[in-house]
Short mmCIF file of C-alpha atoms in Angstrom, two decimals:
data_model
loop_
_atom_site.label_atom_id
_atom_site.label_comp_id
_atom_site.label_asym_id
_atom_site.label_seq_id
_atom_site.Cartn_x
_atom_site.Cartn_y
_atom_site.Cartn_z
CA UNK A 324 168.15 -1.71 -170.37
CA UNK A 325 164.47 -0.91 -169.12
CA UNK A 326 164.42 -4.00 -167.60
CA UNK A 327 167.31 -3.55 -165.49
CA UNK A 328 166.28 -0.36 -164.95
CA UNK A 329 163.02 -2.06 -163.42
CA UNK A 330 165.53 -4.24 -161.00
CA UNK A 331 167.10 -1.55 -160.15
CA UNK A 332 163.90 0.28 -158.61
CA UNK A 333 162.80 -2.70 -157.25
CA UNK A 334 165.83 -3.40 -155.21
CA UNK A 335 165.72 0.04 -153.93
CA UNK A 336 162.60 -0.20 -152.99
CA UNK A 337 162.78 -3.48 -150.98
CA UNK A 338 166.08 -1.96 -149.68
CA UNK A 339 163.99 0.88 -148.15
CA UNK A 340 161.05 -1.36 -147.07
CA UNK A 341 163.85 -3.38 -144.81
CA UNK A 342 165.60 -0.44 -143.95
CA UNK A 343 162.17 1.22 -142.40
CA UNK A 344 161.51 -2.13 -140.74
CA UNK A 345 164.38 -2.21 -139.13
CA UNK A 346 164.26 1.73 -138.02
CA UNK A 347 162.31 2.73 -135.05
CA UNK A 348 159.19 4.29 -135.66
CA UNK A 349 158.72 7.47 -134.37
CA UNK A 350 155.15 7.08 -132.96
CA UNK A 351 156.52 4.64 -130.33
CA UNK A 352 158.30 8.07 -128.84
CA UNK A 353 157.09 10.43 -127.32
CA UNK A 354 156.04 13.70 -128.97
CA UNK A 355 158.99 16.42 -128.12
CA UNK A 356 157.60 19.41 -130.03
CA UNK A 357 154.66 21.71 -128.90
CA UNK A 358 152.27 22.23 -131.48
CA UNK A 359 151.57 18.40 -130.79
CA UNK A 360 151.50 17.89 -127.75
CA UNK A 361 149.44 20.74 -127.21
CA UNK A 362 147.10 19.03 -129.59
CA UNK A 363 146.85 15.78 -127.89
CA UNK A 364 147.03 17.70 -124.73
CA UNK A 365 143.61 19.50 -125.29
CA UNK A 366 141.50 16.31 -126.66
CA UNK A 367 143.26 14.51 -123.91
CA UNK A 368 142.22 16.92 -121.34
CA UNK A 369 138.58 17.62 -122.56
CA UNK A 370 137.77 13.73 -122.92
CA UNK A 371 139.24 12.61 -119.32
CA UNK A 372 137.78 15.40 -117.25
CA UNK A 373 134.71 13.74 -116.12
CA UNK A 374 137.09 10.95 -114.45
CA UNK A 375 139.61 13.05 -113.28
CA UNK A 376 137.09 15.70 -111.33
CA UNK A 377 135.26 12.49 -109.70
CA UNK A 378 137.99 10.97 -109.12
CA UNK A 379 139.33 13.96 -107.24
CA UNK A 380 135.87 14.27 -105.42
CA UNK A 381 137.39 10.06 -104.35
CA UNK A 382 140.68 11.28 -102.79
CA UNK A 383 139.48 14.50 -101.13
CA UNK A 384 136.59 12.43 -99.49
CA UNK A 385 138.19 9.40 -98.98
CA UNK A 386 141.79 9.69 -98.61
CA UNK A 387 142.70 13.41 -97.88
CA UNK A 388 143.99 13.24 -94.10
CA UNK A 389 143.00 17.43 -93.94
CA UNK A 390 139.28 16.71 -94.37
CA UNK A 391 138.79 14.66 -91.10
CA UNK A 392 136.70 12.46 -92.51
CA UNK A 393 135.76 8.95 -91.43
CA UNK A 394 134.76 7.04 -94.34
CA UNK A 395 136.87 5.73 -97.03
CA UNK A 396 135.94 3.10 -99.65
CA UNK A 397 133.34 0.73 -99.90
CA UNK A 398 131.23 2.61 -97.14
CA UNK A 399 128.21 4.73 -96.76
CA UNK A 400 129.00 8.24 -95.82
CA UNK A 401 125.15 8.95 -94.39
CA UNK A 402 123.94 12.98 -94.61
CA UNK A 403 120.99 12.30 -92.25
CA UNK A 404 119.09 15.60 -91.91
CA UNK A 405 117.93 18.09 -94.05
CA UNK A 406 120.08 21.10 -95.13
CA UNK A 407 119.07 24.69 -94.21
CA UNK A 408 120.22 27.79 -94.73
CA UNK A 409 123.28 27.36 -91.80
CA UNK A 410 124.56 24.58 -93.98
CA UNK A 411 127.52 26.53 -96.33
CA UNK A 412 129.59 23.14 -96.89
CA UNK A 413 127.54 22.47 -100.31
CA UNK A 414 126.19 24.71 -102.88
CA UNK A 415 122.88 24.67 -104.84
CA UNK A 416 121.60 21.58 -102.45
CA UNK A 417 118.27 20.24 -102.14
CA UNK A 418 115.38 21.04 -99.74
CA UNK A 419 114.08 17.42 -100.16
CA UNK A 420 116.03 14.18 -99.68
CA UNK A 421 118.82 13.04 -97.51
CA UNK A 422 121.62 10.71 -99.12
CA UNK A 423 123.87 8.42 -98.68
CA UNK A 424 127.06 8.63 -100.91
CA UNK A 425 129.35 5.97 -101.62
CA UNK A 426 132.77 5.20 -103.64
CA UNK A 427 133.47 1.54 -104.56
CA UNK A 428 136.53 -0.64 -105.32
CA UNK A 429 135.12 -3.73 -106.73
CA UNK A 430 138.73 -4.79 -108.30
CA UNK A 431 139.13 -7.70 -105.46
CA UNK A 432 135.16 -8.80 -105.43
CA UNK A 433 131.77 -7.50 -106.37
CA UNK A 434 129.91 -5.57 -103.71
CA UNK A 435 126.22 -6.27 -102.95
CA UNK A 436 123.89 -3.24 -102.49
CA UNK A 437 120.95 -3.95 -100.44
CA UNK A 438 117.67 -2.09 -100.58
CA UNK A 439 115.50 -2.47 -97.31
CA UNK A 440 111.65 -2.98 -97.66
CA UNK A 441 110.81 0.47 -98.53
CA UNK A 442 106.99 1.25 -97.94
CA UNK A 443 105.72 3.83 -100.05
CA UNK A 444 108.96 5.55 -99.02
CA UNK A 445 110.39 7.26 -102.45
CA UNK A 446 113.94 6.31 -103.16
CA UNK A 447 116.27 6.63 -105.92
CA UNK A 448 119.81 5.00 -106.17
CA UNK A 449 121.93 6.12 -109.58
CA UNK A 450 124.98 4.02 -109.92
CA UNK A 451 127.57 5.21 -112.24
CA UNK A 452 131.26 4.14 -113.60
CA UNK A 453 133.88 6.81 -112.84
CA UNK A 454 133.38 8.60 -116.38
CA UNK A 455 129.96 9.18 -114.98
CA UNK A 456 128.24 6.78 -117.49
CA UNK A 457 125.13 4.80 -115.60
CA UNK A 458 124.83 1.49 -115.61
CA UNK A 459 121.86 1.25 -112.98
CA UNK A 460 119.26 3.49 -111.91
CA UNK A 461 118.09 1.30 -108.67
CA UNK A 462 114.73 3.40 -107.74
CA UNK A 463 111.04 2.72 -106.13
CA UNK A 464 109.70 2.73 -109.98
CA UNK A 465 112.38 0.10 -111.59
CA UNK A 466 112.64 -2.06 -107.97
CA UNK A 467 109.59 -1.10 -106.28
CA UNK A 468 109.00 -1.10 -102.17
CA UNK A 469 110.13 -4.40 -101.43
CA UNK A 470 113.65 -3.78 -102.10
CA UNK A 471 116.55 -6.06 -103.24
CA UNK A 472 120.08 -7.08 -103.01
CA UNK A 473 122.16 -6.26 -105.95
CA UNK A 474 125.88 -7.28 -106.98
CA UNK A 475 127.69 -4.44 -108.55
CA UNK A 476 130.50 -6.60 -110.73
CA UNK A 477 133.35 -5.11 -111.99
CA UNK A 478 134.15 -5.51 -115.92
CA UNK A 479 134.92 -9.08 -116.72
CA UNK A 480 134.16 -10.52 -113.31
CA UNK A 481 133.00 -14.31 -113.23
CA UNK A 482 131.64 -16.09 -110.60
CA UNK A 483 128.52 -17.29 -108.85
CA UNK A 484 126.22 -15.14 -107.09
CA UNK A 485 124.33 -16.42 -104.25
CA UNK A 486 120.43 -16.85 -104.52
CA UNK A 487 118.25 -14.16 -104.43
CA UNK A 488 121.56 -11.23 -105.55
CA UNK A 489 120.77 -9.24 -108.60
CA UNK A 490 123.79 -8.82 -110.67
CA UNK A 491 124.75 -5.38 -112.28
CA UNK A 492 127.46 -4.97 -114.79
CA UNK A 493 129.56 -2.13 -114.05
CA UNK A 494 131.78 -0.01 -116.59
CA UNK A 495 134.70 0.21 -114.74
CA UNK A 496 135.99 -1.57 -111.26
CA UNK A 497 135.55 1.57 -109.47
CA UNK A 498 132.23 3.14 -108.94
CA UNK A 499 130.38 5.43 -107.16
CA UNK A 500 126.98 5.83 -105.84
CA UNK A 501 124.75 8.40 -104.50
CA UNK A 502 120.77 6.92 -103.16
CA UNK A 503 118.42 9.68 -102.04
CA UNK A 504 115.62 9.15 -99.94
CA UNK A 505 112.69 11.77 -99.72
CA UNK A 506 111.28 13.62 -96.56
CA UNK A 507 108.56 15.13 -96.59
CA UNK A 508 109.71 17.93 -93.99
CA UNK A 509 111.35 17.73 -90.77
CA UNK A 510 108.30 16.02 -89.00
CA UNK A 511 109.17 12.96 -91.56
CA UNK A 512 112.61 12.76 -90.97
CA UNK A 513 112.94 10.50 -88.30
CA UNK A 514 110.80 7.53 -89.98
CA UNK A 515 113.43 8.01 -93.28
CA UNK A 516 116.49 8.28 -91.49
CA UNK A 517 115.30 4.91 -90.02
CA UNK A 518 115.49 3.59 -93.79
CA UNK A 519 118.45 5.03 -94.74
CA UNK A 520 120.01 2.93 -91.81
CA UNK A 521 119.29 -0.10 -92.94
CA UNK A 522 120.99 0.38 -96.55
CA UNK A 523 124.09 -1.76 -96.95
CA UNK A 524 127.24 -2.35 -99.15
CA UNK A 525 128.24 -6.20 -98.52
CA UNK A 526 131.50 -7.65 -100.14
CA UNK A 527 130.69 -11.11 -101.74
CA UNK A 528 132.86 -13.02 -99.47
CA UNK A 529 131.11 -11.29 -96.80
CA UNK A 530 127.64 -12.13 -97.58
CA UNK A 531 125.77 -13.88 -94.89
CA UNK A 532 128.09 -12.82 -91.96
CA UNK A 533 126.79 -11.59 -88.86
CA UNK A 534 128.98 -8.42 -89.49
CA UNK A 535 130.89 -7.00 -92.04
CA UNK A 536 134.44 -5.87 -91.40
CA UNK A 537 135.33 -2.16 -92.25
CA UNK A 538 137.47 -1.75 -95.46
CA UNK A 539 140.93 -1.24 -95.18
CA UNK A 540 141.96 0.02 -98.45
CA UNK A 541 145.51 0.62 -99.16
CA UNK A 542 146.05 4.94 -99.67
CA UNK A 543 148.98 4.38 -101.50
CA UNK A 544 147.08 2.90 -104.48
CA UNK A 545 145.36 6.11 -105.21
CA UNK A 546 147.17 8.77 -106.04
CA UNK A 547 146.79 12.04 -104.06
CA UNK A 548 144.78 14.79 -106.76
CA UNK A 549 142.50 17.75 -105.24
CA UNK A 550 140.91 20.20 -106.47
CA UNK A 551 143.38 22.87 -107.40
CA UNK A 552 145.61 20.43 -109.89
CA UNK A 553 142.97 20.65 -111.89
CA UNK A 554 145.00 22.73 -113.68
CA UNK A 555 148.03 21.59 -113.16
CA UNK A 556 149.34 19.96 -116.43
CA UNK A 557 151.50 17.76 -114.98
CA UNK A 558 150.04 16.12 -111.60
CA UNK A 559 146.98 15.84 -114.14
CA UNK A 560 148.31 13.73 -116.99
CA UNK A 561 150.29 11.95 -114.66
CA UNK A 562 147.20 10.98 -112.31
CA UNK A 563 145.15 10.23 -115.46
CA UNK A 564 148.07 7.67 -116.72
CA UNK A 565 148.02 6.14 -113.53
CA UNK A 566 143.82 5.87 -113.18
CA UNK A 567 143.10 4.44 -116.91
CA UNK A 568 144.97 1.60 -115.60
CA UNK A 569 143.49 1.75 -112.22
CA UNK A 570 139.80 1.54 -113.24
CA UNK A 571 139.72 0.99 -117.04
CA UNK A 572 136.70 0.17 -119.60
CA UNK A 573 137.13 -2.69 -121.36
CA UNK A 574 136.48 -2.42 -125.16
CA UNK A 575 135.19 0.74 -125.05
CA UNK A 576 135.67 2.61 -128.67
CA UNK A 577 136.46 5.90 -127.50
CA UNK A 578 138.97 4.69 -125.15
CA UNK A 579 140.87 2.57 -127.88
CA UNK A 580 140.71 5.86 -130.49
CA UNK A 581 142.28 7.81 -127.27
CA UNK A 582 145.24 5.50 -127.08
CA UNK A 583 146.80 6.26 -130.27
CA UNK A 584 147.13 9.84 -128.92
CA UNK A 585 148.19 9.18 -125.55
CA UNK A 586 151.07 6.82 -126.86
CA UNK A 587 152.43 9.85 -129.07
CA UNK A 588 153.06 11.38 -125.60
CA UNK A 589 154.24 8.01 -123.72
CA UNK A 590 151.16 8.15 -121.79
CA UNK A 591 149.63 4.71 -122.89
CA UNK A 592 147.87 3.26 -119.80
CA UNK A 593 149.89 0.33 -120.42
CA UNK A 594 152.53 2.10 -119.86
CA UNK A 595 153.68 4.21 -116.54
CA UNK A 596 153.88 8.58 -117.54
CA UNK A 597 157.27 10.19 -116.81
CA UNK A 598 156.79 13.81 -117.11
CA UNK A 599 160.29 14.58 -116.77
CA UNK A 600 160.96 12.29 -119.86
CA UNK A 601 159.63 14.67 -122.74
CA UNK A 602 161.27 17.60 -123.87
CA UNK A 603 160.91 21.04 -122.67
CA UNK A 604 158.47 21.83 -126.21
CA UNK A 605 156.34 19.13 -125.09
CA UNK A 606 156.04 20.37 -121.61
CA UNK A 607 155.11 23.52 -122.50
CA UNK A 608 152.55 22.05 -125.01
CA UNK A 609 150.76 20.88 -122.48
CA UNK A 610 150.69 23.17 -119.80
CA UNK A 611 148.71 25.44 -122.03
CA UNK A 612 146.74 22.21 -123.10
CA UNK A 613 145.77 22.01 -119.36
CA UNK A 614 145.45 25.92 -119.01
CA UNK A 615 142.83 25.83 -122.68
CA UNK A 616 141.20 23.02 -122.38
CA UNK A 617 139.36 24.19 -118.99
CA UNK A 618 138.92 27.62 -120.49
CA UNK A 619 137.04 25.70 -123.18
CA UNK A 620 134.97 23.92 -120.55
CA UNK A 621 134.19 26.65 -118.47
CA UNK A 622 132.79 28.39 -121.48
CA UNK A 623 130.96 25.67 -122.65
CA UNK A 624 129.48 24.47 -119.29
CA UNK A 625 126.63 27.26 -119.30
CA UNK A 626 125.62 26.50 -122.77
CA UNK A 627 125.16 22.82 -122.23
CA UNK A 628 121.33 22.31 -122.30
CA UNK A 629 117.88 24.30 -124.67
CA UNK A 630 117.16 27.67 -123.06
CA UNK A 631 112.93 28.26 -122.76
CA UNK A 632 111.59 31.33 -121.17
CA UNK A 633 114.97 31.83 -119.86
CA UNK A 634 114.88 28.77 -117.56
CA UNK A 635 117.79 26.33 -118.63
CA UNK A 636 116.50 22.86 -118.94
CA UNK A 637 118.91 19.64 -117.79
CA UNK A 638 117.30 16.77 -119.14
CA UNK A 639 120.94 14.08 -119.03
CA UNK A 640 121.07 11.31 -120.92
CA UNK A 641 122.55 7.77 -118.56
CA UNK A 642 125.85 7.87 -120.61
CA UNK A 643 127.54 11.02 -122.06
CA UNK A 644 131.23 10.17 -122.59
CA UNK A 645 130.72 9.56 -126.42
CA UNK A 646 130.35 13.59 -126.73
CA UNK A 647 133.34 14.92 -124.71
CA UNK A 648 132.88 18.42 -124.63
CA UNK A 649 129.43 17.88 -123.12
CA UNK A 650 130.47 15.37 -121.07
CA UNK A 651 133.05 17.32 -119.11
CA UNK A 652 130.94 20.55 -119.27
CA UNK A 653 128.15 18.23 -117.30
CA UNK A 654 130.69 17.59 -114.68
CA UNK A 655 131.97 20.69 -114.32
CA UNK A 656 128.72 22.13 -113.56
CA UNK A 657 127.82 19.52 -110.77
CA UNK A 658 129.08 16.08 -110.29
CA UNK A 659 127.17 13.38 -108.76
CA UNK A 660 123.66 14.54 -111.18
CA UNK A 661 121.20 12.07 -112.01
CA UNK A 662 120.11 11.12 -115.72
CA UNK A 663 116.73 12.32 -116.50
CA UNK A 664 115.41 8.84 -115.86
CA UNK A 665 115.70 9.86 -112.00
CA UNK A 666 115.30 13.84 -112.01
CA UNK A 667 115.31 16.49 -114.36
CA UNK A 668 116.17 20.06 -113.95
CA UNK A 669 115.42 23.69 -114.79
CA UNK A 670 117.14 26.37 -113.71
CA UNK A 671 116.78 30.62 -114.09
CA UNK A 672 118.85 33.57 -113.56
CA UNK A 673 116.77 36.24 -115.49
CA UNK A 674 112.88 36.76 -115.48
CA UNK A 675 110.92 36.12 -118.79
CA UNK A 676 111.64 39.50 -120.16
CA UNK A 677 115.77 38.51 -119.68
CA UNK A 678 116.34 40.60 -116.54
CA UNK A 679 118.29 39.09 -113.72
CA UNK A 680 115.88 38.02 -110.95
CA UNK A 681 116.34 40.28 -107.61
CA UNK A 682 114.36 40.18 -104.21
CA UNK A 683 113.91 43.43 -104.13
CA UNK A 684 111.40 42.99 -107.47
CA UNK A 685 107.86 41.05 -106.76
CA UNK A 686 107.46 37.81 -109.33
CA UNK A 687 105.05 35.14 -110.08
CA UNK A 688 105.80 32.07 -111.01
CA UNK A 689 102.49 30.28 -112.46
CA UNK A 690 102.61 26.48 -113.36
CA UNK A 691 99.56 25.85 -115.41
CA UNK A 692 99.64 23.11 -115.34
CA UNK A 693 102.47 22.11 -112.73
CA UNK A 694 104.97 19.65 -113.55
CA UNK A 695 103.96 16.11 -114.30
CA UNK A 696 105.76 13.55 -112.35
CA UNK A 697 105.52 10.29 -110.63
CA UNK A 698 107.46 11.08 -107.75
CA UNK A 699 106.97 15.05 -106.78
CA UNK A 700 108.40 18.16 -107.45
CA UNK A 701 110.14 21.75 -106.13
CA UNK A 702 111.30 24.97 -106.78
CA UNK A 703 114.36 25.90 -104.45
CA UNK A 704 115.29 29.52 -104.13
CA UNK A 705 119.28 30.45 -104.04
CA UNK A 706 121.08 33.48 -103.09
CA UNK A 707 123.28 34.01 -106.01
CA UNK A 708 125.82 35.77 -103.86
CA UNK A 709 126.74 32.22 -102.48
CA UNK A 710 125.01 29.91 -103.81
CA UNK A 711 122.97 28.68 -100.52
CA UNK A 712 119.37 29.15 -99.27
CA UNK A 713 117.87 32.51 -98.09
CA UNK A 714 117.31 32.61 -94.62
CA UNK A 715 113.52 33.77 -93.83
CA UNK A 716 110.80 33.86 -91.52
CA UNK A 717 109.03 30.56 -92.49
CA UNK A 718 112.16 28.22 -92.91
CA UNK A 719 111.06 27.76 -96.42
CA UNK A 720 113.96 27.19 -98.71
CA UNK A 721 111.43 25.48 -101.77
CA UNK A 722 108.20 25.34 -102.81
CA UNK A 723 106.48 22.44 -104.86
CA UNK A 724 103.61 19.69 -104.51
CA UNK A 725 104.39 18.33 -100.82
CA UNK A 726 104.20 22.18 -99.26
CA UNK A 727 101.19 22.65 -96.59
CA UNK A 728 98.89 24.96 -96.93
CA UNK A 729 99.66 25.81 -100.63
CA UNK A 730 96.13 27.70 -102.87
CA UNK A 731 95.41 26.33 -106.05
CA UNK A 732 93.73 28.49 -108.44
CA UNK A 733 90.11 26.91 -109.43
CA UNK A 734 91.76 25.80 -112.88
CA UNK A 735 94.14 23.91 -110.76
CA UNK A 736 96.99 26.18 -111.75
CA UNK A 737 99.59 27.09 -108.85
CA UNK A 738 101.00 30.58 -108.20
CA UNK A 739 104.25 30.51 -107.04
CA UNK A 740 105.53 33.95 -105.70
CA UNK A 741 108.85 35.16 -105.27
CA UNK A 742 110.26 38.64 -103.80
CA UNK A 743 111.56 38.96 -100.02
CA UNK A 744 109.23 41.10 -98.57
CA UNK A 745 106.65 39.19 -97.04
CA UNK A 746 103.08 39.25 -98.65
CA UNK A 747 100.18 40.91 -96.67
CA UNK A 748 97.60 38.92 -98.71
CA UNK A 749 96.84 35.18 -96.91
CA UNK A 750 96.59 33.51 -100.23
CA UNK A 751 100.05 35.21 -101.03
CA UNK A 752 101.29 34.57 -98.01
CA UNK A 753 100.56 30.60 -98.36
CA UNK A 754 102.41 30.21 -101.87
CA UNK A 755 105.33 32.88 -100.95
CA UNK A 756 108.59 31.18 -101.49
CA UNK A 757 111.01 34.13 -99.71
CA UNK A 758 113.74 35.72 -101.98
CA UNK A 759 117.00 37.28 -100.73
CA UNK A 760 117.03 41.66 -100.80
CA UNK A 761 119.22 41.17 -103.73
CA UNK A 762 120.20 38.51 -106.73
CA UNK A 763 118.65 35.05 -106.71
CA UNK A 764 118.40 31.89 -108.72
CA UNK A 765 115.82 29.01 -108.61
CA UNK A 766 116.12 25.58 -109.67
CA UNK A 767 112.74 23.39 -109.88
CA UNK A 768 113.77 19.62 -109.46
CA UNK A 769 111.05 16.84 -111.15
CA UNK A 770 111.78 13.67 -109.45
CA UNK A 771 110.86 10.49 -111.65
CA UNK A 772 109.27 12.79 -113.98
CA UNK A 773 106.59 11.85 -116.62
CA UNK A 774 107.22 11.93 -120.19
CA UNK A 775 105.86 15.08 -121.21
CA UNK A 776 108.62 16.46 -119.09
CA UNK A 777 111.09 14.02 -121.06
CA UNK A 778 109.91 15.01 -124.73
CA UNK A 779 109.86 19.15 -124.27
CA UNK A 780 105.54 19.01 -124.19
CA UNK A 781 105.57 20.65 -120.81
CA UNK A 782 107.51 23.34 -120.15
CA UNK A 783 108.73 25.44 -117.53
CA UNK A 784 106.24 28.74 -117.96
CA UNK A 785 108.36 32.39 -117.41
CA UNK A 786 108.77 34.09 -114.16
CA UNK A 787 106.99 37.11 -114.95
CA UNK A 788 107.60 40.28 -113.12
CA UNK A 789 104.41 42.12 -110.93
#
C-alpha cells in the first residue's frame, strides 16, 4: 500500500513537472498589473536616466530641425570665444576655456581624434560612453604638448589601426566628447582659437585623405526625445527600448541584472517596446514610475556630494553607473562634467555662518593657502536669479591664479572679496570679484588638481561675512 502510495505521488509529480513545461511561463509576458510595473518602472527609470538625458542633449543638438543648428554627428561643434555676461544660452558656464563638443557614431568604423602640437597650451579632452562612464581622459598631463591621434573603437571592434593611432576602447558605439582649451583672457584668445582649429575627428577609412567628407547620418535612426518627455512615461521607455539596442554595453553586470526586469514589461532590448500592448494597470504603473522616479532625483541631486563650510564639494569618480541614484542625480545636475581626474568643483549658496550669500552684504573669501593644482584655478560669481554672470564695471565674471593685478597677503594667502559695491581701497579694489545687488552663488573650478584636493586635505575655507 505505501508503496503505491509512493507511485502515486511520484506520477503526480512528474505529471505536474510536464504539465509546467509545457505551460507558458508568465515572466515571458508582460507585467499587466500596477504595483509591478510601477516597481520596475522606478529602478528602470532611476538606472537609465544618465543615457536618456544625454541622449536627449544628442537629438536636440544634432537632429532637432527647430534648433538651426549645423552640426550633426561625428563633427566638432566649435564655441570659439569666451562667454560673458550677454551670453543667456547656458547656465553656470565658465570664465576660462573654450570647447569643442562632439557626439560620435562609431557603429560603422572607429573615429580617430587628433590632438595638434599643443605648446604649453593647457587642454583637457574627457571622452565618455553615453551612460557617462569615461573611458579616456585625453589631457596635456596624460598626452603631453606634442599631441596624438587616437582611435575611439566601439565595443568589440577588430581591425588594424594604422601606425602611429592610439587605440581607445569605448563602452558603447556611441560617444560623446567635450575638449576644453584654456585662455588666459581675451588678449589670448586668438592664439587658442588657432589650436582649437586644428582638432579633428577622422573616420578610419578616411585616414590619410586630403579631406574628409561631412557625415551624413541617417535621422531616422535616432529617435526624436527632448527635453520635456522627460517625463513622459511612455515616449521614455519606448526611446530607452529602442537606444539599449542602439548603443549597448557589452557584458556589463548591471545591464544583464536590468534585463530580467525590463522583460517582465516586454521591454527587453532584444526585443522592440509596444506601449499600447500592456494593460491599462501597467500603464498607469508607470506613468507614476516616470512621474516618482524624477521626484526622487530631483531630491537627491542637491545632496549628491560632502558639504564643508557650506561649500558643496564635486569630486566625480570616471564611472558612476554602478550606483544609480547617484549616477542620475550627477546628470541631472549638469551633463557633460568632468571626473575629478580633469576638474573638481566646489560650489556655495550660504556664507559660513549658513546665510544665503547676497550682494548687498560685503564677504571675504580667504584661501590660505589657495588651491593646489597643476593646471590653475577660479572662482566664478553667478546671479542666482538666472544662473549667468553679473554684469560689472571690470568685465570680471571670476577670480583665481591667472587674474592681473591680484595682492597676495605676505603669508602668501589670497583675499578674495565679494559684495557689488565697488571697493574704495586699491588693494580691495584689485581682488574684488563684483556680486549682483541681490542673491549669488560661486563655484571655484581646480583644473588638473593636485592630490590634496583629491583626498579632502585642502579644503575650501568659509566665506565669511565683513
Amino acid at each position: 500500500m505505501l508503496i503505491a502510495q509512493r507511485c502515486a505521488i511520484q506520477f503526480v509529480t512528474i505529471l505536474l513537472f510536464a504539465t509546467a513545461a509545457l505551460a507558458p511561463a508568465r515572466a515571458t509576458e508582460p507585467a499587466q498589473d500596477e504595483a509591478l510595473a510601477y516597481s520596475i518602472g522606478v529602478q528602470t527609470y532611476i538606472n537609465g536616466f544618465p543615457m536618456m538625458d544625454l541622449y536627449r542633449t544628442l537629438w536636440e543638438t544634432s537632429f532637432d530641425p527647430k534648433r538651426g543648428h549645423d552640426r550633426t554627428l561625428n563633427e566638432f561643434f566649435a564655441f570659439d570665444r569666451l562667454i560673458t555676461s550677454k551670453d543667456d544660452w547656458v547656465i553656470t558656464p565658465n570664465n576660462d576655456t573654450i570647447y569643442l563638443r562632439a557626439f560620435l557614431d562609431l557603429r560603422k568604423e572607429p573615429i580617430i581624434l587628433v590632438i595638434p602640437p599643443m605648446g604649453d597650451r593647457q587642454y583637457w579632452v574627457p571622452v565618455s560612453d553615453m551612460w557617462h562612464d569615461f573611458d579616456a581622459s585625453l589631457s596635456w598631463d596624460t598626452v603631453g604638448a606634442r599631441g596624438g591621434a587616437f582611435a575611439l573603437c566601439a565595443p568589440g571592434w577588430q581591425g588594424v589601426l594604422p601606425g602611429g593611432v592610439k587605440r581607445v576602447d569605448m563602452g558603447t558605439p556611441i560617444i560623446w566628447t567635450l575638449p576644453r582649451i584654456a585662455v588666459n583672457g581675451d588678449p589670448d584668445l586668438p592664439a587658442a582659437v588657432a589650436l582649437q582649429k586644428q582638432f579633428r575627428l577622422v573616420p578610419l577609412s578616411q585616414w590619410g585623405a586630403a579631406s574628409v567628407a561631412r557625415p551624413r547620418p541617417d535621422a531616422a535612426e535616432f529617435p526624436r526625445f527632448t527635453r520635456a518627455e522627460l517625463t513622459d512615461a511612455k515616449a521614455y521607455f519606448t526611446t530607452l527600448n529602442t537606444l539599449l539596442r542602439l548603443s549597448p554595453r557589452l557584458g556589463n553586470p548591471s545591464d544583464d541584472a536590468l534585463a530580467g526586469w525590463l522583460r517582465e514589461l516586454g521591454m527587453h532590448p532584444f526585443t522592440g517596446f509596444d506601449w499600447n500592448k500592456l494593460s491599462p494597470q501597467a500603464r498607469r504603473g508607470l506613468e507614476r514610475a516616470a512621474a516618482d522616479a524624477h521626484r526622487i532625483i530631483a531630491e537627491r541631486m542637491p545632496r549628491l556630494v560632502p558639504i564643508v563650510n557650506n561649500w558643496q564639494l564635486a569630486r566625480l569618480d570616471k564611472r558612476i553607473s554602478g550606483d544609480p541614484v547617484f549616477a542620475a542625480g550627477a546628470a541631472m545636475l549638469g551633463l557633460l562634467w568632468n571626473p575629478k581626474e580633469i576638474s573638481t568643483y566646489d560650489v556655495a549658496f550660504f556664507d559660513g555662518a549658513g546665510a544665503p550669500l547676497d550682494g548687498n552684504n560685503r564677504y571675504v573669501l580667504r584661501f590660505s593657502p589657495p588651491p593646489p593644482v597643476d593646471g590653475f584655478w577660479s572662482v566664478t560669481m553667478y546671479s542666482a536669479e538666472n544662473q549667468l554672470f553679473v554684469p560689472n564695471p571690470l568685465d570680471r565674471y571670476s577670480f583665481g591664479d591667472r587674474t592681473k593685478g591680484i595682492v597676495y597677503e605676505k603669508d602668501g594667502a589670497l583675499e578674495v572679496i565679494l559684495q557689488h559695491a565697488e571697493p574704495t581701497d586699491p588693494k580691495e579694489r584689485a581682488n574684488w570679484l563684483p556680486a549682483p545687488k541681490g542673491r549669488f552663488y560661486l563655484v571655484t573650478r581646480h583644473y588638473s588638481p593636485r592630490p590634496p584636493i583629491l583626498t579632502g586635505d585642502w579644503l575650501p575655507p568659509p566665506i565669511t561675512k565683513r
